[in-house]
CSV table of C-alpha atoms and ligand atoms in Angstrom, one decimal:
chain,number,residue,atom,x,y,z
A,174,UNK,CA,103.8,92.8,131.3
A,175,UNK,CA,101.6,95.0,129.2
A,176,UNK,CA,99.1,96.6,131.8
A,177,UNK,CA,95.7,95.3,130.7
A,178,UNK,CA,92.9,93.7,132.7
A,179,UNK,CA,94.1,90.1,132.5
A,180,UNK,CA,92.7,87.4,134.7
A,181,UNK,CA,95.1,85.4,136.9
A,182,UNK,CA,94.9,82.2,134.8
A,183,UNK,CA,95.7,84.1,131.6
A,184,UNK,CA,98.6,85.9,133.3
A,185,UNK,CA,99.9,82.5,134.5
A,186,UNK,CA,99.5,81.0,131.0
A,187,UNK,CA,101.6,83.8,129.5
A,188,UNK,CA,104.4,83.2,132.1
A,189,UNK,CA,104.4,79.5,131.4
A,190,UNK,CA,104.3,80.1,127.6
A,191,UNK,CA,107.1,82.6,127.7
A,192,UNK,CA,109.3,80.0,129.6
A,193,UNK,CA,108.3,77.4,127.0
A,194,UNK,CA,109.4,79.7,124.2
A,195,UNK,CA,112.8,80.5,125.9
A,196,UNK,CA,113.4,76.8,126.4
A,197,UNK,CA,112.9,76.1,122.7
A,198,UNK,CA,115.4,76.3,119.9
A,199,UNK,CA,113.4,77.0,116.8
A,200,UNK,CA,110.2,79.0,117.3
A,201,UNK,CA,107.8,79.8,114.4
A,202,UNK,CA,104.3,81.4,114.3
A,203,UNK,CA,101.2,80.7,112.2
A,204,UNK,CA,98.5,83.4,112.0
A,205,UNK,CA,95.0,83.8,110.6
A,206,UNK,CA,92.4,86.5,110.2
A,207,UNK,CA,91.9,86.9,113.9
A,208,UNK,CA,95.2,88.8,114.3
A,209,UNK,CA,93.9,91.5,111.9
A,210,UNK,CA,90.4,92.1,113.5
A,211,UNK,CA,91.9,94.6,115.9
A,212,UNK,CA,93.1,96.5,112.8
A,213,UNK,CA,89.4,96.8,111.8
A,214,UNK,CA,89.3,93.9,109.3
A,215,UNK,CA,86.6,91.3,110.1
A,216,UNK,CA,87.7,87.7,110.2
A,217,UNK,CA,85.8,85.0,108.3
A,218,UNK,CA,84.1,82.7,110.8
A,219,UNK,CA,84.1,84.7,114.1
A,220,UNK,CA,81.1,86.7,115.1
A,221,UNK,CA,80.5,89.4,112.3
A,222,UNK,CA,82.9,87.5,110.1
A,223,UNK,CA,83.0,87.9,106.3
A,224,UNK,CA,81.5,84.4,105.8
A,225,UNK,CA,78.8,85.1,108.4
A,226,UNK,CA,77.2,88.2,106.9
A,227,UNK,CA,77.3,90.3,103.8
A,228,UNK,CA,78.1,93.2,106.0
A,229,UNK,CA,81.2,91.5,107.3
A,230,UNK,CA,82.3,90.8,103.7
A,231,UNK,CA,81.7,94.4,102.7
A,232,UNK,CA,83.6,95.7,105.7
A,233,UNK,CA,86.5,93.3,104.9
A,234,UNK,CA,86.8,94.6,101.4
A,235,UNK,CA,86.4,98.3,102.4
A,236,UNK,CA,88.7,98.2,105.5
A,237,UNK,CA,91.6,96.0,104.3
A,238,UNK,CA,93.3,98.5,102.0
A,239,UNK,CA,93.5,101.2,104.7
A,240,UNK,CA,94.1,99.0,107.7
A,241,UNK,CA,97.2,99.4,109.8
A,242,UNK,CA,99.1,96.9,111.9
A,243,UNK,CA,97.9,96.5,115.5
A,244,UNK,CA,99.9,95.5,118.6
A,245,UNK,CA,99.6,91.8,117.8
A,246,UNK,CA,101.4,92.3,114.5
A,247,UNK,CA,104.1,94.5,116.1
A,248,UNK,CA,104.6,91.9,118.9
A,249,UNK,CA,105.5,89.1,116.4
A,250,UNK,CA,107.7,91.5,114.5
A,251,UNK,CA,109.5,92.4,117.8
A,252,UNK,CA,109.9,88.6,118.6
A,253,UNK,CA,111.7,88.2,115.2
A,254,UNK,CA,113.8,91.3,115.8
A,255,UNK,CA,115.1,90.0,119.1
A,256,UNK,CA,116.0,86.8,117.4
A,257,UNK,CA,113.4,84.5,119.0
A,258,UNK,CA,110.9,84.1,116.1
A,259,UNK,CA,112.5,82.4,113.1
A,260,UNK,CA,109.6,82.5,110.7
A,261,UNK,CA,106.0,83.7,110.5
A,262,UNK,CA,103.5,81.8,108.3
A,263,UNK,CA,100.3,83.7,107.7
A,264,UNK,CA,97.0,82.9,106.0
A,265,UNK,CA,96.3,86.6,105.7
A,266,UNK,CA,96.7,88.5,102.4
A,267,UNK,CA,96.6,92.0,104.1
A,268,UNK,CA,100.4,92.6,104.2
A,269,UNK,CA,100.0,93.8,107.9
A,270,UNK,CA,102.8,91.5,109.2
A,271,UNK,CA,105.3,93.0,106.7
A,272,UNK,CA,104.0,96.5,107.4
A,273,UNK,CA,104.7,95.9,111.1
A,274,UNK,CA,108.3,94.9,110.3
A,275,UNK,CA,108.2,91.1,110.1
A,276,UNK,CA,110.7,90.1,107.5
A,277,UNK,CA,110.8,86.3,107.3
A,278,UNK,CA,107.1,85.9,106.3
A,279,UNK,CA,105.5,83.0,104.3
A,280,UNK,CA,102.2,84.3,102.9
A,281,UNK,CA,100.4,81.0,102.5
A,282,UNK,CA,97.4,82.5,100.7
A,283,UNK,CA,99.4,85.2,98.9
A,284,UNK,CA,99.5,89.0,99.3
A,285,UNK,CA,96.9,91.3,97.9
A,286,UNK,CA,99.6,93.9,96.9
A,287,UNK,CA,101.5,91.4,94.7
A,288,UNK,CA,101.3,89.7,91.4
A,289,UNK,CA,102.7,86.2,90.8
A,290,UNK,CA,103.7,84.3,87.7
A,291,UNK,CA,101.9,81.0,87.7
A,292,UNK,CA,104.8,79.4,85.7
A,293,UNK,CA,108.0,80.5,87.6
A,294,UNK,CA,106.4,81.9,90.8
A,295,UNK,CA,108.2,85.2,90.5
A,296,UNK,CA,106.3,87.9,92.5
A,297,UNK,CA,106.3,91.6,92.1
A,298,UNK,CA,104.4,94.6,93.4
A,299,UNK,CA,101.2,95.3,91.7
A,300,UNK,CA,102.6,98.7,90.4
A,301,UNK,CA,106.1,97.4,89.7
A,302,UNK,CA,105.8,97.7,85.9
A,303,UNK,CA,109.6,97.5,85.4
A,304,UNK,CA,109.8,94.2,87.1
A,305,UNK,CA,106.8,93.0,85.1
A,306,UNK,CA,108.5,94.0,81.8
A,307,UNK,CA,111.8,92.3,82.8
A,308,UNK,CA,109.9,89.2,83.8
A,309,UNK,CA,107.9,89.2,80.5
A,310,UNK,CA,111.2,89.3,78.5
A,311,UNK,CA,112.3,86.0,80.1
A,312,UNK,CA,109.1,84.1,80.9
A,313,UNK,CA,105.8,83.7,79.1
A,314,UNK,CA,103.9,82.5,82.3
A,315,UNK,CA,100.5,83.9,83.1
A,316,UNK,CA,100.8,86.7,85.7
A,317,UNK,CA,97.9,86.9,88.2
A,318,UNK,CA,97.1,88.5,91.5
A,319,UNK,CA,99.2,86.7,94.2
A,320,UNK,CA,96.1,86.1,96.3
A,321,UNK,CA,95.1,82.4,96.2
A,322,UNK,CA,91.6,82.0,94.8
A,323,UNK,CA,89.3,79.3,96.0
A,324,UNK,CA,90.1,76.0,94.2
A,325,UNK,CA,93.6,77.3,93.3
A,326,UNK,CA,96.5,75.4,94.7
A,327,UNK,CA,98.8,77.0,97.3
A,328,UNK,CA,101.9,78.4,95.6
A,329,UNK,CA,104.4,75.5,95.6
A,330,UNK,CA,107.2,77.5,97.2
A,331,UNK,CA,104.9,78.8,100.1
A,332,UNK,CA,103.6,75.3,100.6
A,333,UNK,CA,107.0,73.6,100.7
A,334,UNK,CA,108.6,76.3,102.8
A,335,UNK,CA,105.8,76.4,105.4
A,336,UNK,CA,105.8,72.6,105.9
A,337,UNK,CA,109.6,72.6,106.1
A,338,UNK,CA,109.3,75.2,108.9
A,339,UNK,CA,106.6,73.2,110.7
A,340,UNK,CA,108.9,70.1,110.5
A,341,UNK,CA,111.8,72.0,111.8
A,342,UNK,CA,110.3,73.9,114.7
A,343,UNK,CA,110.2,72.8,118.3
A,344,UNK,CA,107.7,75.5,119.3
A,345,UNK,CA,104.7,76.8,117.2
A,346,UNK,CA,102.7,79.9,118.2
A,347,UNK,CA,99.3,79.7,116.6
A,348,UNK,CA,97.4,83.1,116.7
A,349,UNK,CA,94.0,84.2,115.5
A,350,UNK,CA,93.0,81.2,113.4
A,351,UNK,CA,90.0,78.8,113.6
A,352,UNK,CA,92.4,76.1,112.1
A,353,UNK,CA,89.7,74.7,109.9
A,354,UNK,CA,91.1,75.5,106.5
A,355,UNK,CA,93.5,73.0,105.0
A,356,UNK,CA,96.3,72.7,104.1
A,357,UNK,CA,97.3,75.6,106.4
A,358,UNK,CA,95.6,73.9,109.4
A,359,UNK,CA,97.8,70.8,108.8
A,360,UNK,CA,100.9,72.8,109.8
A,361,UNK,CA,99.9,72.4,113.5
A,362,UNK,CA,99.7,68.5,113.6
A,363,UNK,CA,102.8,68.4,111.4
A,364,UNK,CA,104.7,70.4,114.0
A,365,UNK,CA,103.2,68.4,116.8
A,366,UNK,CA,104.3,65.1,115.1
A,367,UNK,CA,107.8,66.2,115.8
A,368,UNK,CA,107.0,67.0,119.5
A,369,UNK,CA,106.9,70.7,119.0
A,370,UNK,CA,105.1,72.6,121.8
A,371,UNK,CA,102.0,74.3,120.5
A,372,UNK,CA,101.0,77.7,122.0
A,373,UNK,CA,97.5,78.8,120.8
A,374,UNK,CA,96.3,82.4,121.2
A,375,UNK,CA,92.7,82.8,120.2
A,376,UNK,CA,89.5,84.5,121.2
A,377,UNK,CA,87.7,81.2,121.4
A,378,UNK,CA,88.6,77.5,121.6
A,379,UNK,CA,89.2,75.7,118.2
A,380,UNK,CA,89.3,72.1,117.1
A,381,UNK,CA,93.0,72.1,118.0
A,382,UNK,CA,92.7,73.5,121.5
A,383,UNK,CA,91.9,70.4,123.5
A,384,UNK,CA,93.5,67.8,121.1
A,385,UNK,CA,96.8,69.4,120.0
A,386,UNK,CA,97.6,72.7,121.8
A,387,UNK,CA,99.9,72.5,124.8
A,388,UNK,CA,98.9,76.0,126.0
A,389,UNK,CA,95.7,77.9,125.2
A,390,UNK,CA,95.8,81.6,125.8
A,391,UNK,CA,92.2,82.8,125.5
A,392,UNK,CA,91.7,86.4,124.5
A,393,UNK,CA,92.7,89.1,122.0
A,394,UNK,CA,96.0,88.6,120.1
A,395,UNK,CA,96.5,92.4,120.3
A,396,UNK,CA,96.7,92.1,124.1
A,397,UNK,CA,98.1,88.7,124.7
A,398,UNK,CA,101.0,88.7,122.2
A,399,UNK,CA,102.5,92.0,123.5
A,400,UNK,CA,102.2,90.7,127.0
A,401,UNK,CA,103.9,87.4,125.9
A,402,UNK,CA,106.8,89.4,124.3
A,403,UNK,CA,107.1,91.6,127.4
A,404,UNK,CA,107.4,88.5,129.6
A,405,UNK,CA,109.9,86.9,127.3
A,406,UNK,CA,112.1,90.1,127.3
A,407,UNK,CA,111.7,90.2,131.1
A,408,UNK,CA,112.9,86.6,131.5
A,409,UNK,CA,115.8,87.1,129.1
A,410,UNK,CA,117.0,90.1,131.2
A,411,UNK,CA,116.9,88.1,134.4
A,412,UNK,CA,118.7,85.1,132.8
B,572,APR,N1,92.2,87.9,119.0
B,572,APR,C1,92.2,86.5,119.0
B,572,APR,N2,91.4,85.7,118.2
B,572,APR,C2,90.6,86.4,117.4
B,572,APR,C3,90.5,87.8,117.3
B,572,APR,C4,91.3,88.5,118.2
B,572,APR,N3,91.3,89.9,118.2
B,572,APR,N4,89.5,88.1,116.4
B,572,APR,C5,89.0,86.9,116.0
B,572,APR,N5,89.7,85.9,116.5
B,572,APR,C6,89.5,84.5,116.3
B,572,APR,C7,88.1,84.0,115.9
B,572,APR,O1,87.4,83.7,117.1
B,572,APR,C8,88.4,82.8,115.0
B,572,APR,O2,88.6,81.6,115.9
B,572,APR,O3,90.3,84.2,115.1
B,572,APR,C9,89.8,83.1,114.4
B,572,APR,C10,89.7,83.5,112.9
B,572,APR,O4,89.2,82.4,112.2
B,572,APR,P1,88.7,82.5,110.7
B,572,APR,O5,87.8,83.7,110.6
B,572,APR,O6,88.2,81.2,110.3
B,572,APR,O7,90.0,83.0,109.9
B,572,APR,P2,91.2,82.0,109.4
B,572,APR,O8,91.4,80.9,110.4
B,572,APR,O9,92.3,82.9,109.1
B,572,APR,O10,90.6,81.4,108.0
B,572,APR,C11,91.4,80.7,107.2
B,572,APR,O11,89.8,80.7,105.5
B,572,APR,O12,88.2,81.6,104.1
B,572,APR,C12,89.5,81.2,104.2
B,572,APR,O13,91.2,82.1,102.9
B,572,APR,C13,90.5,82.4,104.0
B,572,APR,O14,92.7,82.6,105.0
B,572,APR,C14,91.3,82.3,105.3
B,572,APR,C15,91.1,80.9,105.8
């Protein structure tokens, strides 16, 4: 267990959730801006969030390009590495899950370091001019920043793949999201409809906490997720 000042109830919740995860067969995670606040990037709707104050929005724009992954990102990457986490769906465009080592990532709202063809959905790095030229030679689609703009549909491949994962999973870890923005928020009830166990990790209760979540671990993702992974590894050793 990562040594931090956790209350008894939270420690117990982490133990129960770790057992739940090890008893599951197909575990996925869905994250939001809250997992990146400990990297210095404000969220949107939490205190000081980008939609709460112009200062929060400016800080988000300034901080995002230089932000580094935090222990919450690394914990989910580790969960994938040890074969437990099968897929990570994120609403974040900051690339921090990939930078932390997560490989099977669905970027529901795109990635700020990529461009995407709106016709064939090919994506390339913003400076990958070779790939852009090769793409241009075979497709005349409009190429835009991969980040999903307000009013723009979710890229069809990300949408389909994310809901396929939500249908398939029997355990969904939801971390750092207010779960108010659709269609991303619909992933949770979709998983629940197939009796998936929902483990929510968040600084505050959300609209899903009392109605959908099976376990609510209240606190910082950068503290709880590493403790959850430590407990999972401890239980795996004693198995
Ligand atoms: N640990 C745990 N939870 C946290 C932390 C933290 N360190 N920091 C913030 N939170 C919680 C906040 O309390 C809030 O409930 O994370 C949640 C973040 O919610 P939002 O700010 O609404 O972010 P998100 O859910 O990702 O927003 C979804 O809204 O504006 C659009 O496109 C934008 O992708 C974004 C979407």
